[in-house]
CSV table of C-alpha atoms in Angstrom, one decimal:
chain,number,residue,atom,x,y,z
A,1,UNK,CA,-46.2,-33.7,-107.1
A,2,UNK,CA,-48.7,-31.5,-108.4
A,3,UNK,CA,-48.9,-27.5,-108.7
A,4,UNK,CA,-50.6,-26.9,-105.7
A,5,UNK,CA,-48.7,-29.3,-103.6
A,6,UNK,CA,-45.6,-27.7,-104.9
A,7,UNK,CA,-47.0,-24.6,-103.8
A,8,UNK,CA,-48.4,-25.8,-100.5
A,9,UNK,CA,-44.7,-27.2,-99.8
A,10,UNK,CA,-43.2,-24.0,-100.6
A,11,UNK,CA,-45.9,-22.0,-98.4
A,12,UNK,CA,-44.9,-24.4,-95.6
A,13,UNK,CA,-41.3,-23.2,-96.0
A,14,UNK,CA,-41.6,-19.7,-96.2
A,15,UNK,CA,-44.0,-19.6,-93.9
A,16,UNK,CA,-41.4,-20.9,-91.6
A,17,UNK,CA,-38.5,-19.1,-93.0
A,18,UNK,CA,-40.3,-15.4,-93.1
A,19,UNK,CA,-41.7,-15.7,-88.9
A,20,UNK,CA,-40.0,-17.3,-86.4
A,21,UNK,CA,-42.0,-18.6,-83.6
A,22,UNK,CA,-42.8,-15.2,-81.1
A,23,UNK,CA,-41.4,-13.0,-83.7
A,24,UNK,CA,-43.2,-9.3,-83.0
A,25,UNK,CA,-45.5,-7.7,-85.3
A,26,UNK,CA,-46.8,-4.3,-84.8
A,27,UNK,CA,-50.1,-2.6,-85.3
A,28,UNK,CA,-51.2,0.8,-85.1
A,29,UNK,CA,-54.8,2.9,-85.2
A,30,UNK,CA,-57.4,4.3,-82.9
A,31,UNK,CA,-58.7,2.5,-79.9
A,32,UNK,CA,-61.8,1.4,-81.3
A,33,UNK,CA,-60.2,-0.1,-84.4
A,34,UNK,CA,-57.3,-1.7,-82.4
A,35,UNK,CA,-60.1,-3.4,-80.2
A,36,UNK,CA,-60.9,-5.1,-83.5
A,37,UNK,CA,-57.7,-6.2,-84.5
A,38,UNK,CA,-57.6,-8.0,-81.4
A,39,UNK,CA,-60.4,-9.8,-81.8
A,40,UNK,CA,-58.9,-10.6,-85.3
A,41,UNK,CA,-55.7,-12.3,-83.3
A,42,UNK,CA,-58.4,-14.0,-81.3
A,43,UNK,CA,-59.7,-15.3,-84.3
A,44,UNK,CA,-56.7,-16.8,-85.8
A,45,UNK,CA,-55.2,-18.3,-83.1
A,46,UNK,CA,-56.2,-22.1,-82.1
A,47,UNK,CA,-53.3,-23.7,-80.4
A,48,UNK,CA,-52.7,-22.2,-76.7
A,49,UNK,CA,-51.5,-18.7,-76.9
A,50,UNK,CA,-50.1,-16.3,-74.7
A,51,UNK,CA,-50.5,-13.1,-76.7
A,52,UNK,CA,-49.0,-9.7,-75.3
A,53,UNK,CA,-49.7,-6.4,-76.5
A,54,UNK,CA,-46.6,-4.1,-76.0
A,55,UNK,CA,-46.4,-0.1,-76.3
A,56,UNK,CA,-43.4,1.4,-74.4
A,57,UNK,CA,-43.1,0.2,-71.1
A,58,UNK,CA,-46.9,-0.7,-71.3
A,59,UNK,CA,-48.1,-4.2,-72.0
A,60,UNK,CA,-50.9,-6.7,-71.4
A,61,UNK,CA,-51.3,-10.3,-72.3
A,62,UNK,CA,-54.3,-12.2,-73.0
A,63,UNK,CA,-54.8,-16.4,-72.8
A,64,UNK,CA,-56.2,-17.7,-76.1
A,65,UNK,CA,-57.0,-20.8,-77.3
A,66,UNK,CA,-59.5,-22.6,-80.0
A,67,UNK,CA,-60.3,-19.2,-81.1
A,68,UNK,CA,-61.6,-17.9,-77.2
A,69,UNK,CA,-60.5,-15.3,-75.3
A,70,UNK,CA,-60.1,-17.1,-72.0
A,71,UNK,CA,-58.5,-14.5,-69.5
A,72,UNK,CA,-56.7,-11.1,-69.3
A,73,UNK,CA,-53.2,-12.9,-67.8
A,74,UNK,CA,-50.8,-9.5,-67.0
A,75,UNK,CA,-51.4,-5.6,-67.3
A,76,UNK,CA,-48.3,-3.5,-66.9
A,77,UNK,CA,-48.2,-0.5,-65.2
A,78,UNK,CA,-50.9,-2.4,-62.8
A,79,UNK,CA,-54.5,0.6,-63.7
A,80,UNK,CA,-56.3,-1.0,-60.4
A,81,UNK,CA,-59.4,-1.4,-62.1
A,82,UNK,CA,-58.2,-4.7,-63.5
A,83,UNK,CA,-57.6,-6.3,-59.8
A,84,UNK,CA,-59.0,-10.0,-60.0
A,85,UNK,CA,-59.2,-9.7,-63.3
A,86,UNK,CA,-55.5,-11.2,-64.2
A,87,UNK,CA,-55.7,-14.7,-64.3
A,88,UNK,CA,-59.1,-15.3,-64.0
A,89,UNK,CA,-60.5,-17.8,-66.9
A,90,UNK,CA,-63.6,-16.1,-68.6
A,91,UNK,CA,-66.5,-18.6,-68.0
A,92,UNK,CA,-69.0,-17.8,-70.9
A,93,UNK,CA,-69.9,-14.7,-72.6
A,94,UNK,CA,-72.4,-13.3,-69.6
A,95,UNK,CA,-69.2,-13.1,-67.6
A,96,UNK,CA,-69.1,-10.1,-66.1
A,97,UNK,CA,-65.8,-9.9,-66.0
A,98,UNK,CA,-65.6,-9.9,-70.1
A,99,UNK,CA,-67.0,-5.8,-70.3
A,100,UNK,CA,-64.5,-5.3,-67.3
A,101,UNK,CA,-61.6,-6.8,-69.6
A,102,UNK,CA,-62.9,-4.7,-72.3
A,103,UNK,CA,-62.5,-1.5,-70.2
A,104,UNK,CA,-58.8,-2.3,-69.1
A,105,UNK,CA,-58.1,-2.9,-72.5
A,106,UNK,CA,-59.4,0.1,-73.9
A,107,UNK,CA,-57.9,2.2,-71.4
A,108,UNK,CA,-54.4,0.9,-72.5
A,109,UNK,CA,-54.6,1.2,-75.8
A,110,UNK,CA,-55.5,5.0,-75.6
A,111,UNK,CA,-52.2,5.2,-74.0
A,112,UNK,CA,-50.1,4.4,-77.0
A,113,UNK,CA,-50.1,4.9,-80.7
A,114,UNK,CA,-48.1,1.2,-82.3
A,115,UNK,CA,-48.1,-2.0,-80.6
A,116,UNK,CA,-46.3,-4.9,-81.1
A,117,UNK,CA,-47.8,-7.9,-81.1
A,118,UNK,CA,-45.5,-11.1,-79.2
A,119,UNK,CA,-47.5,-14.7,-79.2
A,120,UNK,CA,-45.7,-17.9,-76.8
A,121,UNK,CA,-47.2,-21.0,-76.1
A,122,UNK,CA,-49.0,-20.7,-72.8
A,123,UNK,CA,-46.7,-21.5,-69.7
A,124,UNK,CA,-47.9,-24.3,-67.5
A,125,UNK,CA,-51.0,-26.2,-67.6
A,126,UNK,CA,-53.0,-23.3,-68.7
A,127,UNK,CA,-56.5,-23.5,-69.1
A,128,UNK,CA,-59.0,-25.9,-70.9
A,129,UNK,CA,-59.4,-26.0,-74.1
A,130,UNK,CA,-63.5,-25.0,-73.7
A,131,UNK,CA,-63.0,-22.5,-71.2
A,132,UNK,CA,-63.4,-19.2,-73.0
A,133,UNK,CA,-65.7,-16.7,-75.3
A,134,UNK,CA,-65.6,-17.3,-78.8
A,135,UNK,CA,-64.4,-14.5,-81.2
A,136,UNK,CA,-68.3,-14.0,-83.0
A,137,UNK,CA,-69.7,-13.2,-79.7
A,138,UNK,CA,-66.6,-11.6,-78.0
A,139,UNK,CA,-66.9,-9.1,-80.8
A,140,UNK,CA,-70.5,-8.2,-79.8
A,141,UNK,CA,-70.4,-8.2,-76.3
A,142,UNK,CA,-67.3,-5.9,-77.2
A,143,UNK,CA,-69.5,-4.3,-79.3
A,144,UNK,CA,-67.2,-3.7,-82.3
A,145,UNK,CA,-68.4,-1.6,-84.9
A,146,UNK,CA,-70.4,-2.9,-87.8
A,147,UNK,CA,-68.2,-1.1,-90.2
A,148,UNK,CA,-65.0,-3.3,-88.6
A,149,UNK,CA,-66.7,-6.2,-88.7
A,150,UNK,CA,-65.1,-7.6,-92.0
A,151,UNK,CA,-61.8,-6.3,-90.0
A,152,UNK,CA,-62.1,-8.8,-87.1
A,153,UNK,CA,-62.9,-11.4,-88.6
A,154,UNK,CA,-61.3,-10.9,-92.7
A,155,UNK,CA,-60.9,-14.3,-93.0
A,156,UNK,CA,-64.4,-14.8,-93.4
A,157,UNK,CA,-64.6,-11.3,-96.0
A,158,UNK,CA,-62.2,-12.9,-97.7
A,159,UNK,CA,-64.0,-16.2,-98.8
A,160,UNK,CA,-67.0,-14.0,-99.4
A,161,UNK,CA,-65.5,-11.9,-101.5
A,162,UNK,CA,-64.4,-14.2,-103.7
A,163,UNK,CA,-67.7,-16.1,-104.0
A,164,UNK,CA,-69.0,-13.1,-105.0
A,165,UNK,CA,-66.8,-12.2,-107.8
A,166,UNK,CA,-68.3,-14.3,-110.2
A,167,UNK,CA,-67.6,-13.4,-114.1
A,168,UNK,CA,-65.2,-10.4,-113.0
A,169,UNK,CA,-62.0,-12.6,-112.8
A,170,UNK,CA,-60.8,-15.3,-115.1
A,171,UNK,CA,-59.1,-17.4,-111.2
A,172,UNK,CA,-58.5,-17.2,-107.9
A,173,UNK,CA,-56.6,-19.0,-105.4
A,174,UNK,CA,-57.9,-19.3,-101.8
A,175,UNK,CA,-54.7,-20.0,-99.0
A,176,UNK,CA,-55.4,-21.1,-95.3
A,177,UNK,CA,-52.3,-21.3,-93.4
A,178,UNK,CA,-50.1,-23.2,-96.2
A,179,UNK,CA,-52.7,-25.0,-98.1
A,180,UNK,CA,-55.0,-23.8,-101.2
A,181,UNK,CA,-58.3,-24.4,-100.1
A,182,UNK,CA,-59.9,-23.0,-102.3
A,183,UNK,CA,-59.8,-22.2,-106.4
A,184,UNK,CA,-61.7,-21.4,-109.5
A,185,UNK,CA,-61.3,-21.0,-113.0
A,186,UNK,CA,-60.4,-23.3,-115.6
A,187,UNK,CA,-57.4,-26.1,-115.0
A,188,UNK,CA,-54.8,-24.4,-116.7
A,189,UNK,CA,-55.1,-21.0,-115.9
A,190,UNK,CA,-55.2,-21.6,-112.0
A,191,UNK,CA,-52.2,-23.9,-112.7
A,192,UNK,CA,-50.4,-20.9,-114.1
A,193,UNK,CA,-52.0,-18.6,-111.3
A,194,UNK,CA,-50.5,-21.2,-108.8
A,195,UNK,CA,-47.0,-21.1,-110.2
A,196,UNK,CA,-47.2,-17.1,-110.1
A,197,UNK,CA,-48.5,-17.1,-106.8
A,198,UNK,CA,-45.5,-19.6,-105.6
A,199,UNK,CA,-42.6,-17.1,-107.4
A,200,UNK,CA,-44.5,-14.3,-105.9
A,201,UNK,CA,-44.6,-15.7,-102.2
A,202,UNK,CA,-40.4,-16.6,-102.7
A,203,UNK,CA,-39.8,-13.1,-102.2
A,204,UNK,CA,-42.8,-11.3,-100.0
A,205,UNK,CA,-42.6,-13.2,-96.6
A,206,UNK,CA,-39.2,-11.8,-96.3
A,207,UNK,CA,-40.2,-7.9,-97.3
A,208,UNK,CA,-43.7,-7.6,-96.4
A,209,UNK,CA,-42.4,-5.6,-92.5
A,210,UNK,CA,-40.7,-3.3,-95.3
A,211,UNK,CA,-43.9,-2.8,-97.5
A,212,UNK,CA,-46.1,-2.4,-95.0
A,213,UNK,CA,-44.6,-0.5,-91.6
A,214,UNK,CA,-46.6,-0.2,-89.1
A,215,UNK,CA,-49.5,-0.6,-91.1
A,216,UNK,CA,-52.0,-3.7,-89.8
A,217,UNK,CA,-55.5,-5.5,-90.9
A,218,UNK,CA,-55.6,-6.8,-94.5
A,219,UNK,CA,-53.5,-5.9,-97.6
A,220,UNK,CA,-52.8,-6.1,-100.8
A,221,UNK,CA,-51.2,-5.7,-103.5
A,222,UNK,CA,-51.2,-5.8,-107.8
A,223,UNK,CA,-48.9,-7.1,-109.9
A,224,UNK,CA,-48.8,-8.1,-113.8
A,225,UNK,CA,-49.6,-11.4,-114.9
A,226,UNK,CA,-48.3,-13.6,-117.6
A,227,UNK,CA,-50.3,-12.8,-120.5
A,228,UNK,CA,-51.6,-9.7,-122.4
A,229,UNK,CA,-53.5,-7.3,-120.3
A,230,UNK,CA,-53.9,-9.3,-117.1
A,231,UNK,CA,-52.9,-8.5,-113.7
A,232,UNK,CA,-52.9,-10.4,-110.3
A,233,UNK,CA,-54.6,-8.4,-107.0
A,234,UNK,CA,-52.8,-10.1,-104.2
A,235,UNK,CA,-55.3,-10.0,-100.5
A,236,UNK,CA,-53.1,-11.0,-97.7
A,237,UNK,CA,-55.5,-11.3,-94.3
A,238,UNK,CA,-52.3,-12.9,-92.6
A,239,UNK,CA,-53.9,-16.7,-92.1
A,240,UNK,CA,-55.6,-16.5,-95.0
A,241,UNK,CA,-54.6,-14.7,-98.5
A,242,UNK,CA,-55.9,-14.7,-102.1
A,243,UNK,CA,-54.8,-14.3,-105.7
A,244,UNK,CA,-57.2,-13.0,-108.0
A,245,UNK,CA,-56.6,-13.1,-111.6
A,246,UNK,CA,-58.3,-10.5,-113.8
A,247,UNK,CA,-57.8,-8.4,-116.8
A,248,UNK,CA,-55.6,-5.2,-116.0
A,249,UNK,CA,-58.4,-2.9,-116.6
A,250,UNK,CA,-61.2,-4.9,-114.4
A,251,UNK,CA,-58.2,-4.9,-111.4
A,252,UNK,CA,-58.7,-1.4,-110.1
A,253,UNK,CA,-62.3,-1.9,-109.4
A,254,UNK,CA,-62.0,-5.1,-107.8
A,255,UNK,CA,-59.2,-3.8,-105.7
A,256,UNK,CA,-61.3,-0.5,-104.4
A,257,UNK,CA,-64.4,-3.2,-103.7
A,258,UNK,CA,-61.9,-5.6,-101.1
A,259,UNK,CA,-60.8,-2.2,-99.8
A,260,UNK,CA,-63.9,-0.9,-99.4
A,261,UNK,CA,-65.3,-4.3,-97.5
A,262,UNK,CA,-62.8,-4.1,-94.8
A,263,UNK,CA,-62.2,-0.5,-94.4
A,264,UNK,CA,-63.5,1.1,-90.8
């Protein structure tokens, strides 16, 4: 077994281990930024998904599959403006009904400050696979901000940050789910990286709620390396998550540059 597949096996595990399935996460932030958080769940998500939104005793649920918002499936306390709306299956994205599930949303998330995030398989048949609007142009008919747009979708920032990096860090690791997908730098350096990043990951799936409460969207963090004046910058973006390898002094900079790309 090689590094990375001893790495991809422990990923696998502690994956498992640090969420159980329809384990609550929370998010906070203003309206217009939690809009793009959703659209960052949207995103992620490809197997059927019933995903509720929870603040108090106010909730709504949305159907998601194949990374589409398909339909708006409960809103508690019932607003009235979302009547028809609940259930419906979105057919494309000149649905009218998409700005109307905007507006509902909206309107419940100015109602509470942290949200917790539930996901469950959907219930039923649910709906097909194709029915739907895709996350790209959900976010612009949703009109997200261009500043968030590295926000809903910081998988995608991610891989372009670190094609962009060039000669300013000696590796990096690219994860997807609980496989490296992508790497650079000579053979035994990312080896080492690898084996750092797999001690690394024993221990943060089961603290990461503690270092980062309530907080939501990507994260990071730095730690030292093995080896003289080298550090590791850690990018977690929940499905997807890098390990950058660069000399301690170079780290700051490259830190303030990922923070900069996904900031609102």
């Amino acid at each position: 077994m090689d590094d990375f597949s001893r790495l991809e096996s422990k990923l696998a595990k502690l994956r498992q281990r640090g969420k159980a399935p329809g384990e609550s996460r929370s998010i906070r932030g203003e309206p217009d930024w939690l809009l793009a958080a959703i659209v960052s769940e949207i995103d992620e998500t490809i197997l059927p998904r019933n995903i509720r939104f929870a603040s108090g005793d106010a909730s709504f649920s949305i159907a998601v599959a194949n990374r589409r918002l398909q339909a708006l499936t409960s809103v508690v306390p019932a607003q009235g403006a979302e009547e028809g709306l609940v259930g419906k299956a979105i057919a494309n994205e000149e649905d009218p009904a998409l700005l109307q599930i905007r507006e509902t949303v909206a309107g419940m998330l100015s109602k509470g400050g942290v949200w917790k995030i539930a996901s469950q398989r959907q219930s039923g048949d649910g709906f097909p696979s194709d029915i739907g609007v895709p996350s790209g142009p959900l976010a612009r008919a949703w009109e997200i901000v261009p500043a968030g747009a590295s926000r809903a979708n910081p998988g995608a920032a991610l891989e372009e940050f670190l094609g962009e990096l060039n000669g300013s860090a000696s590796a990096w690791l690219l994860i997807e789910g609980e496989e490296v997908k992508g790497k650079s730098g000579s053979e035994d350096v990312v080896s080492g990286l690898g084996n750092q990043a797999a001690l690394f990951l024993d221990g943060y799936f089961s603290k990461k709620d503690l270092l980062f409460q309530g907080e939501t969207g990507p994260s990071g963090l730095v730690f030292a390396a093995e080896g003289d004046g080298d550090a590791v910058l850690f990018l977690d973006c929940d499905a997807s998550m890098a390990f950058v390898l660069s000399k301690a002094g170079d780290v700051a900079t490259l830190a303030q540059q990922w923070q900069a790309r996904v900031a609102l």
